[in-house]
mmCIF file of C-alpha atoms in Angstrom:
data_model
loop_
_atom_site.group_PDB
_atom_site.id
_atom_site.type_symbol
_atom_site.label_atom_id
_atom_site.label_comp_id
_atom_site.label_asym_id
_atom_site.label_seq_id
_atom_site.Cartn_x
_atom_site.Cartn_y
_atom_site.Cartn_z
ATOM 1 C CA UNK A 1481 -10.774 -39.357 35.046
ATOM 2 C CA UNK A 1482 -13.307 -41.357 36.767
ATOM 3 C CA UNK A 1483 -15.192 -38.320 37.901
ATOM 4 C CA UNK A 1484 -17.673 -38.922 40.525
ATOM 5 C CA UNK A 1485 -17.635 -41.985 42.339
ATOM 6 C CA UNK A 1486 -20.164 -43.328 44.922
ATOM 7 C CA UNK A 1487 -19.745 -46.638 46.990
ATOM 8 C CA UNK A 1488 -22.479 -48.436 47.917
ATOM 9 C CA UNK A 1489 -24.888 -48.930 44.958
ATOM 10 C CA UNK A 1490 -27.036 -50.279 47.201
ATOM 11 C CA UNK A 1491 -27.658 -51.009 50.723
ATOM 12 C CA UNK A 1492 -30.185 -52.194 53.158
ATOM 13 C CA UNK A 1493 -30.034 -51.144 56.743
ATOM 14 C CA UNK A 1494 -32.189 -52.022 59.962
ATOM 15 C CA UNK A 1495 -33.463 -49.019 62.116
ATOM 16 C CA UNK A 1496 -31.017 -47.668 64.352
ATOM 17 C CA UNK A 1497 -28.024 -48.365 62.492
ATOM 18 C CA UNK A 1498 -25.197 -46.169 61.318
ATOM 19 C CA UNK A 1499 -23.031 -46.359 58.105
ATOM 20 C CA UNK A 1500 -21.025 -43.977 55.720
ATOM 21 C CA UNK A 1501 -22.180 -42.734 52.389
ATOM 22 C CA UNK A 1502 -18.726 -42.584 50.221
ATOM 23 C CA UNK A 1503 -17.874 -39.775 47.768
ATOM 24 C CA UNK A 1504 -14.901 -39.456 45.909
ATOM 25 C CA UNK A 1505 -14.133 -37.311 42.683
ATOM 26 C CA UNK A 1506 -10.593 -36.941 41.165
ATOM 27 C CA UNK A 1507 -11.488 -33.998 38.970
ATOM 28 C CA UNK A 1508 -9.623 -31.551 41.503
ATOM 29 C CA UNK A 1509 -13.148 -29.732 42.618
ATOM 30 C CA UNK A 1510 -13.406 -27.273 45.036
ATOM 31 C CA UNK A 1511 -17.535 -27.468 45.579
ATOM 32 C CA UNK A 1512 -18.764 -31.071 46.584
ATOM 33 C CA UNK A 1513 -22.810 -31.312 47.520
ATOM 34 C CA UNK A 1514 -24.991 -33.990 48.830
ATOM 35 C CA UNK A 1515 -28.270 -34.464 47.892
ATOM 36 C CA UNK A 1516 -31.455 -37.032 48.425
ATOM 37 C CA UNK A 1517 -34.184 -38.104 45.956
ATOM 38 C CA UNK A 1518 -37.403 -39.697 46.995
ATOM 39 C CA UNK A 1519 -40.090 -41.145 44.580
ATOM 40 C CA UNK A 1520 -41.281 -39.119 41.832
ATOM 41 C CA UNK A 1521 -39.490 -35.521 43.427
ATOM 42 C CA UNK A 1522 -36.772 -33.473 43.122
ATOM 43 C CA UNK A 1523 -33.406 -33.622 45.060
ATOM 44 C CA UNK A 1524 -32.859 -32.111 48.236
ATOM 45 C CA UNK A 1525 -29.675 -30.335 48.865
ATOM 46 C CA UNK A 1526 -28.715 -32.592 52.399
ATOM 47 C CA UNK A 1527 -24.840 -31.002 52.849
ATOM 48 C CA UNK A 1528 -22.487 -28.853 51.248
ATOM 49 C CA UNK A 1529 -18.750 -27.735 50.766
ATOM 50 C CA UNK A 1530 -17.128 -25.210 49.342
ATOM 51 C CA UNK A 1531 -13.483 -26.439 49.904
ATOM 52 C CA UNK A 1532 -11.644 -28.757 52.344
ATOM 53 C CA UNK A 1533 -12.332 -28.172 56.378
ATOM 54 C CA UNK A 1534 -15.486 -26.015 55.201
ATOM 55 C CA UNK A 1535 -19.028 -27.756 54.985
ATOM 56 C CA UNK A 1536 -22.824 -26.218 55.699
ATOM 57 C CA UNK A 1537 -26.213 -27.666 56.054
ATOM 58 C CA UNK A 1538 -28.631 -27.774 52.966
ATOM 59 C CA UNK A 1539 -32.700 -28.000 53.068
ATOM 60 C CA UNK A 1540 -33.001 -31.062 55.242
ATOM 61 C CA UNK A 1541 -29.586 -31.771 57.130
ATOM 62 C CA UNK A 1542 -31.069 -33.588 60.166
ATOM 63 C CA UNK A 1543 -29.741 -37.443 60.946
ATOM 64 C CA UNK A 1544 -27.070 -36.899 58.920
ATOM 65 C CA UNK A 1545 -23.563 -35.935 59.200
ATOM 66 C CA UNK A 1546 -20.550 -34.861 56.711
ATOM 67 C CA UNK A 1547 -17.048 -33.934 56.797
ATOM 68 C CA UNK A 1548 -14.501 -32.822 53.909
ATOM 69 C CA UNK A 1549 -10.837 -33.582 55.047
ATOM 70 C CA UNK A 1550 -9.087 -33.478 51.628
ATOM 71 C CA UNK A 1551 -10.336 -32.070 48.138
ATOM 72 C CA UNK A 1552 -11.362 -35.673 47.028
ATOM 73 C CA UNK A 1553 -13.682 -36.968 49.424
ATOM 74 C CA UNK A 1554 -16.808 -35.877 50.999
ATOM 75 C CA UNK A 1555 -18.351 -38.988 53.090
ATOM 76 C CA UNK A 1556 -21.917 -38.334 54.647
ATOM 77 C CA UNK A 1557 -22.747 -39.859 57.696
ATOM 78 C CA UNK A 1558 -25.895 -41.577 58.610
ATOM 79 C CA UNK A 1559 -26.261 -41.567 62.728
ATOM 80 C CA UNK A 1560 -29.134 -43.896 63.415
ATOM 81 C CA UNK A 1561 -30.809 -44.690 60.561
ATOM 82 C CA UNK A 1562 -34.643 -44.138 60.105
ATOM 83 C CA UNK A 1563 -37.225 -45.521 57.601
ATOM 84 C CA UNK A 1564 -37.453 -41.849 56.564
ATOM 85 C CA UNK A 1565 -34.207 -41.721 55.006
ATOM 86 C CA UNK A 1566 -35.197 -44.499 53.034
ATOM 87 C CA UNK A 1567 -33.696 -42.818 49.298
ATOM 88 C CA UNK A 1568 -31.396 -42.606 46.745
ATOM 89 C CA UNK A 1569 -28.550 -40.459 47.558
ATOM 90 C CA UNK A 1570 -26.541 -38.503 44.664
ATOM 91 C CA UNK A 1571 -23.181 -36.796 45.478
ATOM 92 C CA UNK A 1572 -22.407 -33.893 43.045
ATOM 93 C CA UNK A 1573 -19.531 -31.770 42.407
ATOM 94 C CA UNK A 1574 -18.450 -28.699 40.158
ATOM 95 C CA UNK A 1575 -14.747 -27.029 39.591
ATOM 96 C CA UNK A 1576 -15.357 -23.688 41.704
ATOM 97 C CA UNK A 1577 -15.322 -20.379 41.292
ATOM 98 C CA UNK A 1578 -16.840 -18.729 37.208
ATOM 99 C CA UNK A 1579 -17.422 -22.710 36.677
ATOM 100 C CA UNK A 1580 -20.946 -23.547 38.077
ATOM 101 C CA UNK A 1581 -21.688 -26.889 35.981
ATOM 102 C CA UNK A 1582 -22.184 -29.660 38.180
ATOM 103 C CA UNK A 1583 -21.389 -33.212 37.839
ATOM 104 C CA UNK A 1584 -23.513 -35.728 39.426
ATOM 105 C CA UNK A 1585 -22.270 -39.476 40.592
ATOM 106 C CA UNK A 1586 -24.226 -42.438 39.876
ATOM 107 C CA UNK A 1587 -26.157 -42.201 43.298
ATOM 108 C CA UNK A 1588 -26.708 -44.755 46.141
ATOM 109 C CA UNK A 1589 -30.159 -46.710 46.446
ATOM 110 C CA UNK A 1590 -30.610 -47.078 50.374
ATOM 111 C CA UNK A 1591 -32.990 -49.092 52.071
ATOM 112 C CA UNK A 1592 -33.820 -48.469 55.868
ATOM 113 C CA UNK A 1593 -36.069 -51.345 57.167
ATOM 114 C CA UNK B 126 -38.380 -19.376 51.289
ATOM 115 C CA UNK B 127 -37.308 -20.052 47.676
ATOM 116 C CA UNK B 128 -39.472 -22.232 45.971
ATOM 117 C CA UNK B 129 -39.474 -23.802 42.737
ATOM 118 C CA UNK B 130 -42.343 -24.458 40.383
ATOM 119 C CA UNK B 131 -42.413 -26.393 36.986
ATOM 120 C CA UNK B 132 -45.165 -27.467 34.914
ATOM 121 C CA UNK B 133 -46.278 -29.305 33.402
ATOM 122 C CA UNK B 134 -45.272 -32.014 35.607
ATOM 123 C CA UNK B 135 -46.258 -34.316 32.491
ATOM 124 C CA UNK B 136 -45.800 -34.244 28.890
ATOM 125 C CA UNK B 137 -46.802 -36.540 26.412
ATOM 126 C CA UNK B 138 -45.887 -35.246 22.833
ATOM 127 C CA UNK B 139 -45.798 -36.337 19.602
ATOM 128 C CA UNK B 140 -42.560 -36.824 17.771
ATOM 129 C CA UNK B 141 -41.990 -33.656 15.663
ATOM 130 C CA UNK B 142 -43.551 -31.322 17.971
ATOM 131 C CA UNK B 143 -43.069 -28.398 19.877
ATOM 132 C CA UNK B 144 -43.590 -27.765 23.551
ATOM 133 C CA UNK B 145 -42.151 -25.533 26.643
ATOM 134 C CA UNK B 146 -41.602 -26.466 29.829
ATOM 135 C CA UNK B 147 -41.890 -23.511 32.357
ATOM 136 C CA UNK B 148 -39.808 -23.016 35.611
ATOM 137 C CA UNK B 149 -41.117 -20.286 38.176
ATOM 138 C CA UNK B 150 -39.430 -19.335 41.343
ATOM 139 C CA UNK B 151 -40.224 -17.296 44.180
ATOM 140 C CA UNK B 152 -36.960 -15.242 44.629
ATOM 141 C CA UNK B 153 -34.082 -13.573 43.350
ATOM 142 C CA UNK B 154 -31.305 -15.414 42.185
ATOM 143 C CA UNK B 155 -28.456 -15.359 40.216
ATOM 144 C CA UNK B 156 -28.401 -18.806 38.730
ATOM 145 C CA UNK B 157 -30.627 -21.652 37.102
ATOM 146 C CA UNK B 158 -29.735 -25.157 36.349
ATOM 147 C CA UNK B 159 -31.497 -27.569 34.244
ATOM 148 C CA UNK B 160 -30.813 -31.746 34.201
ATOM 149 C CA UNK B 161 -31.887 -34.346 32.437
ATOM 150 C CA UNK B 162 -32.723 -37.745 34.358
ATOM 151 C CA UNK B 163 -33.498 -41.122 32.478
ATOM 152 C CA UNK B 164 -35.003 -43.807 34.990
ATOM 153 C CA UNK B 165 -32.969 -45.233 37.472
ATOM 154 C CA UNK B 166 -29.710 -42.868 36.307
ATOM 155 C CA UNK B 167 -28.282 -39.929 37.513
ATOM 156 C CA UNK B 168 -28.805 -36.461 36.671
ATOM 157 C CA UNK B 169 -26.769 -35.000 33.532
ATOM 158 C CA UNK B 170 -26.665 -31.326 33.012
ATOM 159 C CA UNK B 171 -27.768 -29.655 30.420
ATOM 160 C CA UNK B 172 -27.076 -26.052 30.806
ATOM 161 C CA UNK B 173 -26.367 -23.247 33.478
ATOM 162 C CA UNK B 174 -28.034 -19.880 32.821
ATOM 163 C CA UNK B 175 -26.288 -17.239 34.705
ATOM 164 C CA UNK B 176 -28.054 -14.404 33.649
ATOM 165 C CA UNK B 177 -31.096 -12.228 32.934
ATOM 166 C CA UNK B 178 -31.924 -12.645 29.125
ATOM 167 C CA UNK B 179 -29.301 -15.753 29.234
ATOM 168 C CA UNK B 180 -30.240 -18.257 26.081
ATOM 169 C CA UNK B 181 -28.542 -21.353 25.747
ATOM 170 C CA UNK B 182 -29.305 -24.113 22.808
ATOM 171 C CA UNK B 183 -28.073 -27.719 22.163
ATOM 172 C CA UNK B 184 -29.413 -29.477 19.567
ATOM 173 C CA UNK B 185 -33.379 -29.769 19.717
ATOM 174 C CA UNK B 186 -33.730 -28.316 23.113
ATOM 175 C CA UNK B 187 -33.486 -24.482 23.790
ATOM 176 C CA UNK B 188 -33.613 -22.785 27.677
ATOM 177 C CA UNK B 189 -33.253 -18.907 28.426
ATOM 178 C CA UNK B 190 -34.340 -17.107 31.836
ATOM 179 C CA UNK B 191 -35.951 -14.099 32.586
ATOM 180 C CA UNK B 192 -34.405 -12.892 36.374
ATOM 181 C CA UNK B 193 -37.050 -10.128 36.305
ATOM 182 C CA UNK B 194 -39.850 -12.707 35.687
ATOM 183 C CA UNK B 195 -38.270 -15.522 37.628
ATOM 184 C CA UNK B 196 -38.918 -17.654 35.128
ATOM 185 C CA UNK B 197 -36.718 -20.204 32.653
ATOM 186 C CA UNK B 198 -38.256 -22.182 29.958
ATOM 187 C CA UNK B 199 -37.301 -24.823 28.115
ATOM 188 C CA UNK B 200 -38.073 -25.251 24.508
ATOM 189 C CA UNK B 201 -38.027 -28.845 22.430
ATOM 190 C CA UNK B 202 -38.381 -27.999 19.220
ATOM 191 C CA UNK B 203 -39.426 -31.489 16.668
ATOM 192 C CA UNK B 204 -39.189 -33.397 19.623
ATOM 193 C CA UNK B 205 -38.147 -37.053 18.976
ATOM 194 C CA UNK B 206 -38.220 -40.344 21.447
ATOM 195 C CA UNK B 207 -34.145 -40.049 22.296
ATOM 196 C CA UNK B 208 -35.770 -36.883 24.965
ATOM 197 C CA UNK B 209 -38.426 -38.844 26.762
ATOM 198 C CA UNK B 210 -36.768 -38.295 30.330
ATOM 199 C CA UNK B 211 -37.402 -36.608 33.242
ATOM 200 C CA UNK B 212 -36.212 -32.433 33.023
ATOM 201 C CA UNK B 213 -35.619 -30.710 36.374
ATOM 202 C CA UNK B 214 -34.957 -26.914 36.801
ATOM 203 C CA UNK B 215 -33.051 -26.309 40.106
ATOM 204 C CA UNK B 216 -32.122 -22.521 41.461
ATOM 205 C CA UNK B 217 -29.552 -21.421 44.048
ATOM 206 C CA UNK B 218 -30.292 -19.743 46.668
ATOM 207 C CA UNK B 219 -27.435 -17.460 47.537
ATOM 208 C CA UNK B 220 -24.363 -16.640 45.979
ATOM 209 C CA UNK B 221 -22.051 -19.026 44.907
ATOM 210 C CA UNK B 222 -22.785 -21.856 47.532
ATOM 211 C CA UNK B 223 -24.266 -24.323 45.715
ATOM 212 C CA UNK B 224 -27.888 -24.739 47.615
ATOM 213 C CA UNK B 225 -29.700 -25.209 44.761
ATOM 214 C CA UNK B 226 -33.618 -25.534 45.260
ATOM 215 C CA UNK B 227 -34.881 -28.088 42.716
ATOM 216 C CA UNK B 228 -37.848 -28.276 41.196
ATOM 217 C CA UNK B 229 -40.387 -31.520 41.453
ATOM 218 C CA UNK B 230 -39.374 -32.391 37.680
ATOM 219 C CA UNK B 231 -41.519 -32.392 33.928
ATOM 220 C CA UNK B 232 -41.470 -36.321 32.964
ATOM 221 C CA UNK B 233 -41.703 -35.875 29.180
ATOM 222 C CA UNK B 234 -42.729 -38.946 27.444
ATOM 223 C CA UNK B 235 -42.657 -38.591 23.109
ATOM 224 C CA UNK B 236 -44.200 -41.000 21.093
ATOM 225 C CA UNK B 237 -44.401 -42.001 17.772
#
C-alpha cells in the first residue's frame, strides 16, 4: 500500500489564482480530513468526510472547496487564492468506524505570492 | 468552543530524564490523539485514548487521560535524543466525525 498520497509537494501561486490540492489513499478508508499548518502551530481541521458523496466544514473552511466522489480521493479546492492561505496542507485518513487512528500524508508546502 | 491547551510549549531535557507534557481542554469529549512531528515531516501517531482512565505505553513514552479532568499527559521516561520532535495533543469535538481540535504543540529538544 502506498497509503496516503499528496500531489504537489510544492507550489507557488500568484493572488487570485485557483488550483486543486490532490489526495489519494488506497487503504480502503471511509474518513478522509483536510487540514492546514502555519508556522510554529497546530493543524486546523479545513474539510472533512465521513464516506463518499458526504463532506462538512472544519474550523476554518472559507476559500476553500472539497468534494469526495469515490472512497480514494478527496481533492480540496482553492477558489482564488490569498496570501493567507499561504501553508502546508496535510491530508489525513483513518479506516472508520471502532478504528480512530489516523494516517497522515506527507503534506503540500504552498506558496501564495 | 473547544479549546486545546499544552504546555510546556518547550522542553529542553537532559538525556535520561523524566518529564510530562500536559494537555488541557475545555470540553467534553470522547477522544484524544497524540502525534509526533520531526521538522519538515508529517505527523505520525502515537496513540488514541478513547477513554476515561485510558493508559497507553510504547517504549519510553507513556500517555493516559483523565475525561473528568480534561486532561492527557504524556510521560518520557529516560528520555534520549531519538524523541527531540515536536508532540501535539489534538481532541474531537463530537462524536465520531473526525474534527479534531489540535493543540499549538510541546517542541521537546533532549540533549546530551
Amino acid at each position: 500500500n502506498a497509503g496516503v498520497t499528496q500531489t504537489p509537494k510544492f507550489q507557488v501561486l500568484k493572488t487570485g489564482q485557483s488550483m486543486t490540492l490532490q489526495c489519494a489513499q488506497d487503504m480502503n478508508h471511509e474518513y478522509m480530513s483536510w487540514y492546514r499548518q502555519d508556522p510554529g502551530m497546530g493543524l486546523r481541521l479545513i474539510h472533512y468526510s465521513v464516506g463518499a458523496g458526504i463532506t462538512d466544514q472544519g474550523e476554518v473552511p472559507n476559500g476553500y472547496n472539497v468534494s469526495r466522489s469515490t472512497t480514494e480521493d478527496f481533492p480540496l479546492r482553492l477558489l482564488s487564492a490569498a496570501p493567507s492561505q499561504t501553508s502546508v496542507y496535510f491530508c489525513a485518513s483513518r479506516p472508520g468506524h471502532s478504528s480512530y487512528e489516523q494516517y497522515f500524508g506527507p503534506g503540500t508546502r504552498l506558496t501564495v505570492t | 468552543e473547544l479549546k486545546v491547551e499544552q504546555n510546556p510549549l518547550f522542553l529542553s531535557m537532559q538525556e535520561g530524564k523524566n518529564y510530562t507534557i500536559y494537555c488541557n481542554y475545555s470540553t467534553t469529549s470522547d477522544r484524544l490523539y497524540w502525534y509526533r512531528q520531526d521538522p519538515g515531516k508529517s505527523l505520525e501517531s502515537l496513540f488514541v485514548l478513547l477513554s476515561n482512565g485510558a493508559v497507553k505505553q510504547e517504549g519510553r513514552l507513556m500517555a493516559s487521560l483523565d475525561t473528568k479532568a480534561r486532561l492527557s499527559t504524556l510521560h518520557i521516561t529516560a528520555a534520549v535524543h531519538d524523541l527531540s520532535a515536536t508532540y501535539f495533543c489534538a481532541v474531537d469535538m463530537s462524536y465520531n466525525t473526525d474534527k479534531l481540535i489540535f493543540g499549538t504543540g510541546t517542541r521537546l529538544q533532549v540533549f546530551p
